[in-house]
Structures are given as structure tokens and as C-alpha cells.
PDB file of C-alpha atoms in Angstrom:
ATOM      1  CA  UNK A  28     -30.168 -42.571  -6.098  1.00 63.00           C
ATOM      2  CA  UNK A  29     -27.741 -45.368  -6.349  1.00 73.00           C
ATOM      3  CA  UNK A  30     -24.105 -44.021  -5.163  1.00 87.00           C
ATOM      4  CA  UNK A  31     -22.408 -44.565  -8.925  1.00 92.00           C
ATOM      5  CA  UNK A  32     -25.020 -44.585 -12.029  1.00 93.00           C
ATOM      6  CA  UNK A  33     -23.954 -45.497 -15.736  1.00 93.00           C
ATOM      7  CA  UNK A  34     -25.618 -45.887 -18.940  1.00 84.00           C
ATOM      8  CA  UNK A  35     -26.808 -49.166 -19.152  1.00 76.00           C
ATOM      9  CA  UNK A  36     -25.708 -50.541 -22.665  1.00 82.00           C
ATOM     10  CA  UNK A  37     -24.488 -52.332 -24.002  1.00 90.00           C
ATOM     11  CA  UNK A  38     -23.293 -50.668 -26.900  1.00 93.00           C
ATOM     12  CA  UNK A  39     -22.252 -52.387 -29.983  1.00 96.00           C
ATOM     13  CA  UNK A  40     -20.543 -50.010 -32.325  1.00 96.00           C
ATOM     14  CA  UNK A  41     -18.320 -50.721 -35.300  1.00 97.00           C
ATOM     15  CA  UNK A  42     -14.601 -50.189 -35.629  1.00 97.00           C
ATOM     16  CA  UNK A  43     -13.635 -46.927 -35.854  1.00 97.00           C
ATOM     17  CA  UNK A  44     -16.853 -45.500 -34.400  1.00 97.00           C
ATOM     18  CA  UNK A  45     -16.979 -42.901 -31.406  1.00 97.00           C
ATOM     19  CA  UNK A  46     -18.763 -44.046 -28.515  1.00 96.00           C
ATOM     20  CA  UNK A  47     -19.237 -41.906 -25.333  1.00 95.00           C
ATOM     21  CA  UNK A  48     -19.911 -43.251 -21.716  1.00 94.00           C
ATOM     22  CA  UNK A  49     -21.892 -41.142 -18.938  1.00 94.00           C
ATOM     23  CA  UNK A  50     -21.568 -42.056 -15.466  1.00 95.00           C
ATOM     24  CA  UNK A  51     -23.327 -39.587 -12.359  1.00 95.00           C
ATOM     25  CA  UNK A  52     -22.746 -39.782  -8.687  1.00 94.00           C
ATOM     26  CA  UNK A  53     -24.818 -39.093  -5.630  1.00 92.00           C
ATOM     27  CA  UNK A  54     -21.989 -37.378  -3.382  1.00 87.00           C
ATOM     28  CA  UNK A  55     -21.078 -33.873  -3.676  1.00 85.00           C
ATOM     29  CA  UNK A  56     -18.043 -34.682  -1.416  1.00 84.00           C
ATOM     30  CA  UNK A  57     -16.825 -37.255  -3.708  1.00 84.00           C
ATOM     31  CA  UNK A  58     -12.752 -36.908  -3.874  1.00 80.00           C
ATOM     32  CA  UNK A  59     -11.713 -38.589  -7.251  1.00 87.00           C
ATOM     33  CA  UNK A  60     -12.762 -40.245 -10.016  1.00 92.00           C
ATOM     34  CA  UNK A  61     -11.558 -43.088 -12.483  1.00 93.00           C
ATOM     35  CA  UNK A  62     -12.426 -44.976 -15.361  1.00 95.00           C
ATOM     36  CA  UNK A  63     -11.961 -48.842 -15.051  1.00 96.00           C
ATOM     37  CA  UNK A  64     -11.872 -51.595 -18.036  1.00 96.00           C
ATOM     38  CA  UNK A  65     -12.920 -54.915 -17.148  1.00 95.00           C
ATOM     39  CA  UNK A  66     -12.299 -58.035 -19.932  1.00 94.00           C
ATOM     40  CA  UNK A  67     -14.469 -61.005 -19.306  1.00 90.00           C
ATOM     41  CA  UNK A  68     -13.638 -62.918 -16.037  1.00 87.00           C
ATOM     42  CA  UNK A  69     -10.698 -60.875 -15.418  1.00 92.00           C
ATOM     43  CA  UNK A  70      -9.722 -58.077 -12.597  1.00 94.00           C
ATOM     44  CA  UNK A  71     -10.882 -54.495 -12.984  1.00 94.00           C
ATOM     45  CA  UNK A  72      -7.902 -52.530 -14.449  1.00 93.00           C
ATOM     46  CA  UNK A  73      -7.310 -49.277 -13.981  1.00 93.00           C
ATOM     47  CA  UNK A  74      -7.851 -46.847 -17.624  1.00 95.00           C
ATOM     48  CA  UNK A  75      -7.804 -43.508 -16.290  1.00 93.00           C
ATOM     49  CA  UNK A  76      -7.858 -40.980 -13.584  1.00 90.00           C
ATOM     50  CA  UNK A  77     -10.566 -38.264 -14.468  1.00 91.00           C
ATOM     51  CA  UNK A  78      -9.217 -34.705 -13.734  1.00 83.00           C
ATOM     52  CA  UNK A  79     -11.172 -31.599 -13.037  1.00 84.00           C
ATOM     53  CA  UNK A  80      -9.710 -30.161 -16.072  1.00 85.00           C
ATOM     54  CA  UNK A  81     -10.782 -32.916 -18.254  1.00 86.00           C
ATOM     55  CA  UNK A  82      -8.055 -35.058 -19.523  1.00 92.00           C
ATOM     56  CA  UNK A  83      -6.708 -37.093 -22.752  1.00 93.00           C
ATOM     57  CA  UNK A  84      -4.846 -40.422 -23.114  1.00 93.00           C
ATOM     58  CA  UNK A  85      -4.401 -40.978 -26.823  1.00 96.00           C
ATOM     59  CA  UNK A  86      -7.854 -41.837 -28.106  1.00 97.00           C
ATOM     60  CA  UNK A  87      -9.600 -41.751 -24.476  1.00 97.00           C
ATOM     61  CA  UNK A  88     -10.824 -38.293 -22.873  1.00 97.00           C
ATOM     62  CA  UNK A  89     -12.293 -38.104 -19.721  1.00 96.00           C
ATOM     63  CA  UNK A  90     -14.205 -35.289 -18.740  1.00 95.00           C
ATOM     64  CA  UNK A  91     -15.569 -34.050 -15.364  1.00 94.00           C
ATOM     65  CA  UNK A  92     -18.438 -32.034 -14.152  1.00 93.00           C
ATOM     66  CA  UNK A  93     -18.501 -31.680 -10.566  1.00 91.00           C
ATOM     67  CA  UNK A  94     -21.591 -28.957 -10.786  1.00 91.00           C
ATOM     68  CA  UNK A  95     -23.793 -31.748 -12.275  1.00 92.00           C
ATOM     69  CA  UNK A  96     -21.861 -34.376 -10.392  1.00 93.00           C
ATOM     70  CA  UNK A  97     -21.481 -36.273 -13.925  1.00 93.00           C
ATOM     71  CA  UNK A  98     -18.357 -37.959 -15.405  1.00 95.00           C
ATOM     72  CA  UNK A  99     -17.762 -39.023 -19.198  1.00 96.00           C
ATOM     73  CA  UNK A 100     -15.710 -41.430 -20.588  1.00 96.00           C
ATOM     74  CA  UNK A 101     -15.251 -40.843 -24.685  1.00 97.00           C
ATOM     75  CA  UNK A 102     -13.415 -43.230 -26.982  1.00 97.00           C
ATOM     76  CA  UNK A 103     -12.308 -42.302 -30.741  1.00 98.00           C
ATOM     77  CA  UNK A 104     -11.984 -44.962 -33.336  1.00 98.00           C
ATOM     78  CA  UNK A 105     -12.505 -47.571 -31.946  1.00 97.00           C
ATOM     79  CA  UNK A 106     -10.613 -50.924 -32.026  1.00 97.00           C
ATOM     80  CA  UNK A 107     -11.815 -54.323 -31.593  1.00 97.00           C
ATOM     81  CA  UNK A 108      -9.486 -54.835 -28.337  1.00 97.00           C
ATOM     82  CA  UNK A 109     -11.495 -51.908 -26.956  1.00 97.00           C
ATOM     83  CA  UNK A 110     -14.235 -54.705 -26.543  1.00 97.00           C
ATOM     84  CA  UNK A 111     -14.599 -54.696 -22.591  1.00 96.00           C
ATOM     85  CA  UNK A 112     -16.986 -53.413 -19.561  1.00 95.00           C
ATOM     86  CA  UNK A 113     -16.312 -50.055 -18.547  1.00 96.00           C
ATOM     87  CA  UNK A 114     -16.745 -49.103 -14.890  1.00 95.00           C
ATOM     88  CA  UNK A 115     -17.120 -45.599 -13.334  1.00 95.00           C
ATOM     89  CA  UNK A 116     -15.340 -45.793  -9.969  1.00 93.00           C
ATOM     90  CA  UNK A 117     -15.962 -42.810  -7.229  1.00 91.00           C
ATOM     91  CA  UNK A 118     -13.348 -42.303  -3.965  1.00 87.00           C
ATOM     92  CA  UNK A 119     -15.913 -41.563  -1.339  1.00 80.00           C
ATOM     93  CA  UNK A 120     -13.929 -40.982   1.551  1.00 75.00           C
ATOM     94  CA  UNK A 121     -11.653 -43.324   0.354  1.00 75.00           C
ATOM     95  CA  UNK A 122     -14.147 -45.916  -0.319  1.00 80.00           C
ATOM     96  CA  UNK A 123     -14.033 -46.887  -3.890  1.00 85.00           C
ATOM     97  CA  UNK A 124     -17.423 -47.290  -5.347  1.00 89.00           C
ATOM     98  CA  UNK A 125     -18.579 -48.703  -8.891  1.00 91.00           C
ATOM     99  CA  UNK A 126     -20.948 -48.377 -11.104  1.00 92.00           C
ATOM    100  CA  UNK A 127     -22.598 -51.189 -12.993  1.00 91.00           C
ATOM    101  CA  UNK A 128     -20.462 -50.869 -15.586  1.00 93.00           C
ATOM    102  CA  UNK A 129     -21.164 -50.528 -19.636  1.00 93.00           C
ATOM    103  CA  UNK A 130     -20.438 -52.969 -21.911  1.00 93.00           C
ATOM    104  CA  UNK A 131     -18.573 -52.213 -25.318  1.00 95.00           C
ATOM    105  CA  UNK A 132     -18.592 -54.512 -28.492  1.00 96.00           C
ATOM    106  CA  UNK A 133     -16.735 -53.525 -31.291  1.00 97.00           C
ATOM    107  CA  UNK A 134     -17.201 -54.992 -34.504  1.00 96.00           C
ATOM    108  CA  UNK A 135     -15.344 -55.399 -37.714  1.00 94.00           C
TER     109      UNK A 135
ATOM    110  CA  UNK B   5       6.101 -54.735 -10.904  1.00 73.00           C
ATOM    111  CA  UNK B   6       4.302 -54.963  -7.701  1.00 75.00           C
ATOM    112  CA  UNK B   7       0.768 -56.871  -7.572  1.00 91.00           C
ATOM    113  CA  UNK B   8      -1.590 -57.856  -5.421  1.00 95.00           C
ATOM    114  CA  UNK B   9      -1.839 -61.804  -5.092  1.00 96.00           C
ATOM    115  CA  UNK B  10      -4.701 -64.020  -3.814  1.00 97.00           C
ATOM    116  CA  UNK B  11      -5.644 -67.502  -3.187  1.00 96.00           C
ATOM    117  CA  UNK B  12      -7.101 -69.450  -3.650  1.00 97.00           C
ATOM    118  CA  UNK B  13      -8.038 -68.890  -7.220  1.00 96.00           C
ATOM    119  CA  UNK B  14     -11.148 -71.142  -7.173  1.00 97.00           C
ATOM    120  CA  UNK B  15     -12.826 -72.754  -4.215  1.00 97.00           C
ATOM    121  CA  UNK B  16     -15.856 -75.346  -4.047  1.00 97.00           C
ATOM    122  CA  UNK B  17     -17.679 -75.614  -0.913  1.00 97.00           C
ATOM    123  CA  UNK B  18     -20.438 -77.534   0.324  1.00 97.00           C
ATOM    124  CA  UNK B  19     -23.131 -74.803   2.016  1.00 97.00           C
ATOM    125  CA  UNK B  20     -22.600 -74.199   5.539  1.00 97.00           C
ATOM    126  CA  UNK B  21     -18.863 -74.470   5.138  1.00 97.00           C
ATOM    127  CA  UNK B  22     -16.439 -71.698   6.584  1.00 97.00           C
ATOM    128  CA  UNK B  23     -14.091 -70.242   3.914  1.00 98.00           C
ATOM    129  CA  UNK B  24     -11.320 -68.364   4.274  1.00 97.00           C
ATOM    130  CA  UNK B  25     -10.040 -65.994   0.904  1.00 98.00           C
ATOM    131  CA  UNK B  26      -6.447 -64.986   1.203  1.00 97.00           C
ATOM    132  CA  UNK B  27      -4.791 -61.405  -0.023  1.00 97.00           C
ATOM    133  CA  UNK B  28      -1.377 -60.465   0.131  1.00 96.00           C
ATOM    134  CA  UNK B  29      -2.056 -56.561  -0.820  1.00 94.00           C
ATOM    135  CA  UNK B  30       1.069 -54.806  -2.228  1.00 91.00           C
ATOM    136  CA  UNK B  31       3.647 -54.127   0.481  1.00 87.00           C
ATOM    137  CA  UNK B  32       3.355 -50.069   0.846  1.00 85.00           C
ATOM    138  CA  UNK B  33      -0.554 -49.865   0.540  1.00 89.00           C
ATOM    139  CA  UNK B  34      -2.805 -48.617   3.434  1.00 87.00           C
ATOM    140  CA  UNK B  35      -6.135 -49.216   2.360  1.00 90.00           C
ATOM    141  CA  UNK B  36      -7.949 -52.555   1.597  1.00 93.00           C
ATOM    142  CA  UNK B  37     -10.836 -53.619   0.009  1.00 95.00           C
ATOM    143  CA  UNK B  38     -13.302 -56.721  -0.738  1.00 97.00           C
ATOM    144  CA  UNK B  39     -15.348 -56.703  -3.210  1.00 96.00           C
ATOM    145  CA  UNK B  40     -17.634 -59.463  -4.864  1.00 96.00           C
ATOM    146  CA  UNK B  41     -18.724 -60.123  -8.428  1.00 95.00           C
ATOM    147  CA  UNK B  42     -21.595 -62.424  -9.069  1.00 95.00           C
ATOM    148  CA  UNK B  43     -21.423 -63.930 -12.441  1.00 91.00           C
ATOM    149  CA  UNK B  44     -22.480 -61.088 -15.054  1.00 87.00           C
ATOM    150  CA  UNK B  45     -23.380 -59.014 -12.328  1.00 89.00           C
ATOM    151  CA  UNK B  46     -21.530 -55.307 -11.240  1.00 88.00           C
ATOM    152  CA  UNK B  47     -18.749 -55.100  -9.018  1.00 91.00           C
ATOM    153  CA  UNK B  48     -20.285 -55.187  -5.304  1.00 92.00           C
ATOM    154  CA  UNK B  49     -18.368 -53.117  -2.153  1.00 92.00           C
ATOM    155  CA  UNK B  50     -18.039 -55.331   0.626  1.00 95.00           C
ATOM    156  CA  UNK B  51     -15.490 -53.582   2.874  1.00 95.00           C
ATOM    157  CA  UNK B  52     -13.050 -51.552   3.727  1.00 92.00           C
ATOM    158  CA  UNK B  53     -10.007 -51.763   5.923  1.00 92.00           C
ATOM    159  CA  UNK B  54      -7.406 -48.918   7.024  1.00 89.00           C
ATOM    160  CA  UNK B  55      -5.268 -48.585   9.946  1.00 86.00           C
ATOM    161  CA  UNK B  56      -6.269 -51.998  11.194  1.00 88.00           C
ATOM    162  CA  UNK B  57     -10.134 -52.039  11.646  1.00 92.00           C
ATOM    163  CA  UNK B  58     -12.962 -51.252   9.163  1.00 94.00           C
ATOM    164  CA  UNK B  59     -13.510 -48.447   8.151  1.00 90.00           C
ATOM    165  CA  UNK B  60     -16.900 -49.098   6.282  1.00 90.00           C
ATOM    166  CA  UNK B  61     -18.543 -51.610   5.023  1.00 92.00           C
ATOM    167  CA  UNK B  62     -21.867 -52.755   3.000  1.00 92.00           C
ATOM    168  CA  UNK B  63     -25.198 -53.950   3.874  1.00 92.00           C
ATOM    169  CA  UNK B  64     -23.949 -57.450   2.055  1.00 94.00           C
ATOM    170  CA  UNK B  65     -21.202 -57.824   4.603  1.00 96.00           C
ATOM    171  CA  UNK B  66     -23.401 -59.001   7.597  1.00 93.00           C
ATOM    172  CA  UNK B  67     -22.386 -61.346  10.633  1.00 93.00           C
ATOM    173  CA  UNK B  68     -21.147 -64.022   8.507  1.00 95.00           C
ATOM    174  CA  UNK B  69     -18.344 -61.934   6.761  1.00 97.00           C
ATOM    175  CA  UNK B  70     -15.224 -60.867   8.769  1.00 97.00           C
ATOM    176  CA  UNK B  71     -11.985 -59.848   8.013  1.00 96.00           C
ATOM    177  CA  UNK B  72      -8.499 -59.552   9.198  1.00 94.00           C
ATOM    178  CA  UNK B  73      -4.861 -58.459   8.721  1.00 91.00           C
ATOM    179  CA  UNK B  74      -3.311 -61.136  11.065  1.00 84.00           C
ATOM    180  CA  UNK B  75       0.269 -60.330  10.607  1.00 85.00           C
ATOM    181  CA  UNK B  76       1.041 -57.332   8.553  1.00 79.00           C
ATOM    182  CA  UNK B  77       0.981 -59.053   5.112  1.00 86.00           C
ATOM    183  CA  UNK B  78      -2.000 -61.227   4.609  1.00 93.00           C
ATOM    184  CA  UNK B  79      -5.717 -59.575   4.277  1.00 95.00           C
ATOM    185  CA  UNK B  80      -8.653 -62.316   5.049  1.00 97.00           C
ATOM    186  CA  UNK B  81     -12.271 -62.692   4.236  1.00 98.00           C
ATOM    187  CA  UNK B  82     -13.892 -65.028   6.052  1.00 97.00           C
ATOM    188  CA  UNK B  83     -17.111 -66.627   5.256  1.00 97.00           C
ATOM    189  CA  UNK B  84     -18.516 -68.376   8.442  1.00 95.00           C
ATOM    190  CA  UNK B  85     -21.303 -70.649   7.179  1.00 94.00           C
ATOM    191  CA  UNK B  86     -21.627 -70.131   3.430  1.00 96.00           C
ATOM    192  CA  UNK B  87     -25.062 -70.092   1.097  1.00 96.00           C
ATOM    193  CA  UNK B  88     -25.520 -70.936  -2.747  1.00 97.00           C
ATOM    194  CA  UNK B  89     -26.135 -66.774  -3.173  1.00 96.00           C
ATOM    195  CA  UNK B  90     -22.253 -66.296  -1.741  1.00 97.00           C
ATOM    196  CA  UNK B  91     -20.972 -67.888  -4.933  1.00 97.00           C
ATOM    197  CA  UNK B  92     -19.363 -65.073  -6.804  1.00 97.00           C
ATOM    198  CA  UNK B  93     -15.928 -64.073  -7.932  1.00 97.00           C
ATOM    199  CA  UNK B  94     -14.143 -62.446  -4.661  1.00 98.00           C
ATOM    200  CA  UNK B  95     -11.171 -59.159  -5.591  1.00 97.00           C
ATOM    201  CA  UNK B  96      -9.341 -58.150  -2.832  1.00 97.00           C
ATOM    202  CA  UNK B  97      -7.582 -54.435  -3.890  1.00 95.00           C
ATOM    203  CA  UNK B  98      -5.204 -52.003  -1.851  1.00 93.00           C
ATOM    204  CA  UNK B  99      -3.927 -48.766  -2.902  1.00 89.00           C
ATOM    205  CA  UNK B 100      -1.842 -45.785  -1.174  1.00 81.00           C
ATOM    206  CA  UNK B 101      -3.387 -43.360   1.072  1.00 69.00           C
ATOM    207  CA  UNK B 102      -2.776 -40.553  -1.628  1.00 60.00           C
ATOM    208  CA  UNK B 103      -5.554 -38.254  -2.068  1.00 52.00           C
ATOM    209  CA  UNK B 104      -6.973 -36.268  -5.365  1.00 48.00           C
ATOM    210  CA  UNK B 105      -6.589 -38.593  -8.151  1.00 49.00           C
ATOM    211  CA  UNK B 106      -3.813 -40.398  -6.864  1.00 58.00           C
ATOM    212  CA  UNK B 107      -4.389 -43.733  -5.051  1.00 69.00           C
ATOM    213  CA  UNK B 108      -5.464 -45.974  -7.693  1.00 82.00           C
ATOM    214  CA  UNK B 109      -7.108 -49.334  -6.783  1.00 89.00           C
ATOM    215  CA  UNK B 110      -5.101 -52.367  -7.632  1.00 92.00           C
ATOM    216  CA  UNK B 111      -6.777 -55.538  -8.005  1.00 94.00           C
ATOM    217  CA  UNK B 112      -5.761 -59.365  -7.410  1.00 96.00           C
ATOM    218  CA  UNK B 113      -7.048 -61.494  -9.860  1.00 96.00           C
ATOM    219  CA  UNK B 114      -9.698 -62.919  -7.778  1.00 96.00           C
ATOM    220  CA  UNK B 115     -10.825 -65.858  -5.964  1.00 97.00           C
ATOM    221  CA  UNK B 116     -13.900 -67.704  -7.391  1.00 97.00           C
ATOM    222  CA  UNK B 117     -15.937 -69.295  -4.985  1.00 98.00           C
ATOM    223  CA  UNK B 118     -18.389 -72.041  -5.713  1.00 97.00           C
ATOM    224  CA  UNK B 119     -20.999 -73.015  -3.185  1.00 97.00           C
ATOM    225  CA  UNK B 120     -22.651 -76.233  -4.048  1.00 96.00           C
TER     226      UNK B 120
END
């Protein structure tokens, strides 16, 4: 089983749509969780951390289910500028491991 | 805002040549990482470094690779004898030792390596 596994995508959605990405991780001792965003040919940048109780930042909502070893990211009212690859990142004993990423394209 | 800086931004080399990629992590960070990303593929973990030694490395990080923190500020990745399949973007990243949901990874802009 891969350490961090994500929806393969790609997701092509119209502006204003709601889209959800899922991620599972293999190490139950993983300590912290993040969603990163990567634009084409750029470095990954932190989008948001994922807290146990779930957290929201504007149009973005992240959820964590430790029992199922599952993380999700929900984007509401998607914008053209949300087009990017979304990376699930898991901290396993201070080693940050990345999922393969899910590509999102938001179309007018 | 403090940032991770990497040099060179792009290096072209011949197969079999040695390459050194340089990184200056954020000054108060204690964990350092190298990742690589082959064009169109996922971000792959290479190695992590803490307290002046490698803490973990992946199966990609074979004997051709080495890392060093020679002077307390630079963090280098050396590829001893480059192969065609080493062509990729190499990202350096650093973070604080914070636990829980602190300790965000900060990335440099990457060094693109092209092996001919």
C-alpha cells in the first residue's frame, strides 16, 4: 500500500462548482496533515493544515478521520484561479510524505 | 518574509558528470529535505536531514547521492555520476521542529537538472 494515496483525477469543473478531494495514508502513527497546492512548474505551497476537528478557511474545508486514516479537502464556489494540483502531505515521524496529487481545472 | 533559496535555477550537464545543487534553508529551521519531481510526475521524497545527519532516505537516494550541511547555512545535494533519469526538478525544503500541525514545509523554487 502506498504511504499516501490520493484520488487520481483529473477533475474538470465549471466555475462555481463544489469539488472534493480525498486522501488516505498508511501509517496510523502519522502526526500531522496538510494540503499543499502546486501550480505548473512551481514549488508546492501550503494551502492549509488539517486539524482533528476539521477546519475551514474561506471556501476551503479540510477534514481528518484518524480511524479511517483519511483526509479530505472541499472547495466551494470554485474559481478559475483554483486550477492547480492539490497535494496531500502527511508528517510521518518528521518525514513529510506527499501523495501523487490531484489536478483540478476550473473552466469558465 | 524569510524564504528558502536554491541555486542554480537550471543546470544542464552531461551524463556521468557530478552535480551539486545548493540550498539555503530558512535560518531558524532545523529539518531539511530534498525532494525531486520528474516532469509531469509526483513529488518524490529523497532525504531528510536533522542534527547534522541523515534521518531518513528513500530508495531513490542511492550511493550516487549525498547531502551535506558544510557551514551551518548551506544544505547541498550532490549527485556523483549523473544519469539520464536524474533529469528532474529538485526541491529543497525546510521546517521548524514544531509538532502537531505546526512545522509547515517551506520550499525553494527548485533547481531544474537536465542530463544529456
